[in-house]
Coordinates of C-alpha atoms in Angstrom, one line a residue:
X1329 CA -4.7 -29.4 73.6
X1330 CA -4.6 -25.6 74.1
X1331 CA -7.8 -23.6 73.6
X1332 CA -7.8 -20.9 70.9
X1333 CA -11.3 -19.5 71.5
X1334 CA -13.1 -19.0 74.8
X1335 CA -16.8 -18.0 75.1
X1336 CA -17.9 -17.0 78.6
X1337 CA -21.5 -16.2 79.7
X1338 CA -22.7 -15.1 76.2
X1339 CA -26.4 -14.0 76.1
X1340 CA -28.6 -12.3 73.5
X1341 CA -32.3 -11.4 73.5
X1342 CA -34.6 -9.8 71.1
X1343 CA -37.8 -7.8 71.6
X1344 CA -40.6 -8.4 69.1
X1345 CA -44.1 -7.0 69.5
X1346 CA -43.4 -6.1 73.1
X1347 CA -42.3 -9.6 74.0
X1348 CA -38.7 -10.4 75.0
X1349 CA -37.2 -13.6 73.6
X1350 CA -33.9 -15.1 74.9
X1351 CA -32.1 -16.4 71.8
X1352 CA -28.8 -17.3 73.6
X1353 CA -28.7 -17.8 77.3
X1354 CA -25.5 -17.7 79.3
X1355 CA -23.4 -19.9 76.9
X1356 CA -19.9 -20.8 77.8
X1357 CA -17.4 -23.2 76.0
X1358 CA -14.0 -23.4 74.6
X1359 CA -12.7 -24.3 71.1
X1360 CA -9.3 -26.1 71.1
X1361 CA -6.5 -25.8 68.6
X1362 CA -7.1 -27.9 65.6
X1363 CA -10.5 -29.0 66.8
X1364 CA -13.9 -29.2 65.0
X1365 CA -16.6 -28.5 67.5
X1366 CA -20.2 -29.2 66.5
X1367 CA -23.1 -27.2 67.8
X1368 CA -26.4 -28.9 67.2
X1369 CA -30.0 -28.1 68.0
X1370 CA -33.4 -27.7 66.4
X1371 CA -34.5 -24.7 64.5
X1372 CA -34.7 -21.6 66.8
X1373 CA -32.3 -23.0 69.4
X1374 CA -29.9 -20.0 69.0
X1375 CA -27.1 -21.7 67.1
X1376 CA -26.8 -19.2 64.3
X1377 CA -27.2 -16.3 66.6
X1378 CA -24.4 -17.6 68.7
X1379 CA -22.1 -17.7 65.6
X1380 CA -23.0 -14.2 64.7
X1381 CA -22.1 -13.0 68.2
X1382 CA -18.8 -14.9 68.0
X1383 CA -18.0 -13.4 64.6
X1384 CA -18.9 -9.9 65.7
X1385 CA -21.8 -9.5 63.3
X1386 CA -24.1 -8.9 66.4
X1387 CA -23.3 -7.5 69.8
X1388 CA -24.1 -9.6 72.9
X1389 CA -26.2 -8.3 75.8
X1390 CA -23.8 -10.0 78.2
X1391 CA -20.7 -12.1 78.1
X1392 CA -17.1 -12.1 76.7
X1393 CA -15.3 -13.7 73.8
X1394 CA -11.5 -14.4 74.0
X1395 CA -9.2 -15.3 71.2
X1396 CA -5.8 -16.6 72.4
X1397 CA -6.6 -15.1 75.8
X1398 CA -7.3 -11.6 74.4
X1399 CA -10.9 -10.3 74.7
X1400 CA -12.4 -9.5 71.4
X1401 CA -14.1 -6.1 71.2
X1402 CA -17.6 -5.8 69.9
X1403 CA -16.3 -3.8 66.9
X1404 CA -13.7 -6.1 65.3
X1405 CA -10.5 -4.8 63.7
X1406 CA -9.3 -6.0 60.3
X1407 CA -6.7 -8.1 62.1
X1408 CA -9.5 -9.7 64.2
X1409 CA -11.5 -10.5 61.0
X1410 CA -8.5 -12.1 59.4
X1411 CA -8.2 -14.5 62.3
X1412 CA -11.9 -15.6 62.2
X1413 CA -14.0 -16.1 59.1
X1414 CA -17.6 -17.2 58.7
X1415 CA -19.3 -19.3 56.0
X1416 CA -23.0 -19.0 55.6
X1417 CA -25.9 -21.3 54.8
X1418 CA -26.9 -20.1 51.4
X1419 CA -23.8 -20.3 49.2
X1420 CA -25.2 -18.5 46.1
X1421 CA -26.7 -15.6 48.1
X1422 CA -23.3 -15.0 49.8
X1423 CA -21.8 -13.9 46.4
X1424 CA -22.8 -10.8 44.4
X1425 CA -25.0 -12.0 41.5
X1426 CA -23.4 -9.5 39.0
X1427 CA -19.8 -10.2 39.9
X1428 CA -17.7 -13.2 39.0
X1429 CA -16.6 -15.5 41.7
X1430 CA -13.0 -14.4 41.2
X1431 CA -14.0 -10.8 41.6
X1432 CA -15.9 -11.5 44.8
X1433 CA -13.1 -13.5 46.3
X1434 CA -10.5 -10.9 45.4
X1435 CA -12.5 -8.0 47.0
X1436 CA -12.9 -10.0 50.2
X1437 CA -9.2 -10.9 50.3
X1438 CA -7.9 -7.4 49.6
X1439 CA -10.3 -5.9 52.1
X1440 CA -8.6 -8.0 54.8
X1441 CA -5.0 -8.2 53.5
X1442 CA -4.5 -4.8 51.7
X1443 CA -4.3 -4.1 48.0
X1444 CA -0.6 -4.9 47.9
X1445 CA -1.2 -8.5 48.9
X1446 CA -0.8 -11.3 46.3
X1447 CA -3.8 -13.6 45.8
X1448 CA -3.0 -17.0 44.3
X1449 CA -6.5 -17.7 43.2
X1450 CA -5.5 -20.8 41.2
X1451 CA -4.0 -22.5 44.2
X1452 CA -7.0 -21.5 46.3
X1453 CA -9.4 -23.1 43.8
X1454 CA -7.4 -26.3 43.8
X1455 CA -7.4 -26.4 47.6
X1456 CA -11.2 -26.6 47.6
X1457 CA -11.2 -29.1 44.7
X1458 CA -12.4 -26.8 41.9
X1459 CA -10.9 -25.9 38.5
X1460 CA -9.6 -22.3 38.5
X1461 CA -11.6 -21.6 35.3
X1462 CA -14.8 -21.9 37.2
X1463 CA -13.9 -18.8 39.2
X1464 CA -14.5 -16.7 36.1
X1465 CA -18.2 -17.6 36.2
X1466 CA -21.1 -16.0 37.9
X1467 CA -22.8 -17.6 40.9
X1468 CA -26.0 -18.4 39.0
X1469 CA -24.0 -20.7 36.6
X1470 CA -22.6 -22.8 39.4
X1471 CA -24.1 -25.6 41.4
X1472 CA -24.8 -25.2 45.1
X1473 CA -21.9 -27.4 46.0
X1474 CA -19.6 -25.4 43.8
X1475 CA -20.7 -22.1 45.2
X1476 CA -20.2 -23.4 48.8
X1477 CA -16.7 -24.6 47.9
X1478 CA -15.9 -21.1 46.6
X1479 CA -17.4 -19.7 49.8
X1480 CA -14.9 -21.8 51.7
X1481 CA -12.1 -20.7 49.4
X1482 CA -13.0 -17.1 50.1
X1483 CA -13.0 -17.7 53.9
X1484 CA -9.6 -19.5 54.0
X1485 CA -7.9 -17.0 51.6
X1486 CA -6.7 -14.9 54.6
X1487 CA -5.5 -18.0 56.4
X1488 CA -7.8 -17.6 59.4
X1489 CA -7.2 -19.7 62.5
X1490 CA -10.9 -20.2 63.2
X1491 CA -13.7 -21.1 60.7
X1492 CA -17.3 -20.6 61.7
X1493 CA -19.6 -22.7 59.6
X1494 CA -23.3 -21.9 59.8
X1495 CA -25.5 -24.7 58.4
X1496 CA -23.3 -24.8 55.4
X1497 CA -24.5 -28.2 54.1
X1498 CA -28.2 -27.9 54.8
X1499 CA -29.0 -26.5 51.3
X1500 CA -27.0 -29.2 49.5
X1501 CA -27.8 -32.7 48.3
X1502 CA -26.4 -35.7 50.1
X1503 CA -23.5 -36.1 47.7
X1504 CA -22.4 -32.5 47.9
X1505 CA -22.8 -32.6 51.7
X1506 CA -20.4 -35.5 51.9
X1507 CA -17.9 -33.7 49.7
X1508 CA -18.0 -30.5 51.8
X1509 CA -17.6 -32.5 55.0
X1510 CA -14.6 -34.3 53.6
X1511 CA -13.1 -30.9 52.4
X1512 CA -13.5 -29.4 55.9
X1513 CA -11.7 -32.4 57.4
X1514 CA -8.9 -32.1 55.0
X1515 CA -8.5 -28.4 55.7
X1516 CA -8.3 -29.0 59.4
X1517 CA -5.6 -31.6 58.9
X1518 CA -3.6 -29.6 56.3
X1519 CA -3.9 -26.2 57.8
X1520 CA -4.5 -26.9 61.5
X1521 CA -7.6 -24.8 61.4
X1522 CA -10.1 -24.8 64.3
X1523 CA -13.7 -24.9 63.4
X1524 CA -17.2 -24.5 64.8
X1525 CA -19.7 -26.4 62.7
X1526 CA -23.4 -25.5 63.4
X1527 CA -26.1 -27.8 62.2
X1528 CA -29.6 -29.0 63.0
X1529 CA -28.6 -32.4 61.7
X1530 CA -27.0 -34.5 64.4
X1531 CA -26.0 -37.2 61.9
X1532 CA -24.0 -34.7 59.9
X1533 CA -22.3 -33.3 63.0
X1534 CA -21.4 -36.7 64.3
X1535 CA -19.5 -37.6 61.2
X1536 CA -17.2 -34.5 61.3
X1537 CA -16.9 -33.2 64.8
X1538 CA -14.6 -34.1 67.7
X1539 CA -16.9 -32.7 70.3
X1540 CA -20.6 -31.7 70.3
X1541 CA -22.5 -29.0 72.2
X1542 CA -26.3 -29.6 72.2
X1543 CA -28.0 -26.2 72.4
X1544 CA -31.5 -25.0 73.2
X1545 CA -31.0 -21.3 74.0
X1546 CA -28.4 -22.4 76.5
X1547 CA -26.0 -25.4 76.5
X1548 CA -28.1 -28.5 77.2
X1549 CA -25.0 -30.8 77.3
X1550 CA -21.5 -31.1 76.0
X1551 CA -19.1 -33.9 75.4
X1552 CA -17.0 -36.0 73.0
X1553 CA -19.0 -37.0 69.9
X1554 CA -19.1 -40.7 70.7
X1555 CA -20.2 -40.0 74.3
X1556 CA -23.1 -37.7 73.2
X1557 CA -24.3 -40.2 70.6
X1558 CA -23.9 -43.4 72.7
X1559 CA -25.0 -42.1 76.1
X1560 CA -27.0 -38.8 75.9
X1561 CA -27.9 -37.4 79.2
X1562 CA -30.7 -35.0 78.4
X1563 CA -34.2 -35.8 77.1
X1564 CA -33.7 -33.1 74.4
X1565 CA -30.6 -34.8 73.1
X1566 CA -32.3 -38.2 73.1
X1567 CA -35.1 -36.7 71.0
X1568 CA -32.6 -35.3 68.5
X1569 CA -30.9 -38.7 68.2
X1570 CA -34.3 -40.5 67.9
X1571 CA -35.3 -38.2 65.1
X1572 CA -32.2 -39.1 63.2
X1573 CA -32.8 -42.8 63.7
X1574 CA -36.4 -42.4 62.4
X1575 CA -35.1 -40.8 59.2

């Protein structure tokens, strides 16, 4: 399986109150075509920062990001943004509260594709399992699960090759979580999208992802999902698994 995304030696630190903190330390990995890669770790392990670096929302201190062998610049072009889209943790907050869902999706789509591009909003809604009529509502009148489905619809509208999912099920109830995971799996199968799925919940990651990276600033260990779950090598991973078993 060919790789679509390569991350090499990515590092990012922040300085607060005169103290330097390494959020991401020398992280390297690849994302393969059509793969869902899970990145798991406790709060503060650098997972979300890593996604922001990959998406171009923040600049790394060191390291390189390659898409199809081409190094991505720190300032991404519109074409780069079309290829890689990010979905955020808080679905309602990711939409403008005074704009309908349809308006927000349309603005995002045309900013990437140009005003002359045709947006088939009805088909997009159906692809994420929602009635097109719901797109005429405001975010506050929708459930968290519905808002997150619309956030996914907005992200896939430009037909990206890579989806970056940042804790997108953590604010949802168990039923909505299962529906979102099923939707992502279907999208991968139907559209051959590659995904990075970040979560603090190893149980959620293990149900969806082909491979897992365990992260704590840097990469603690990496492997196929069944290998990581059945035979973890690091004490940190063993602790994550034990916490899931306790719950």
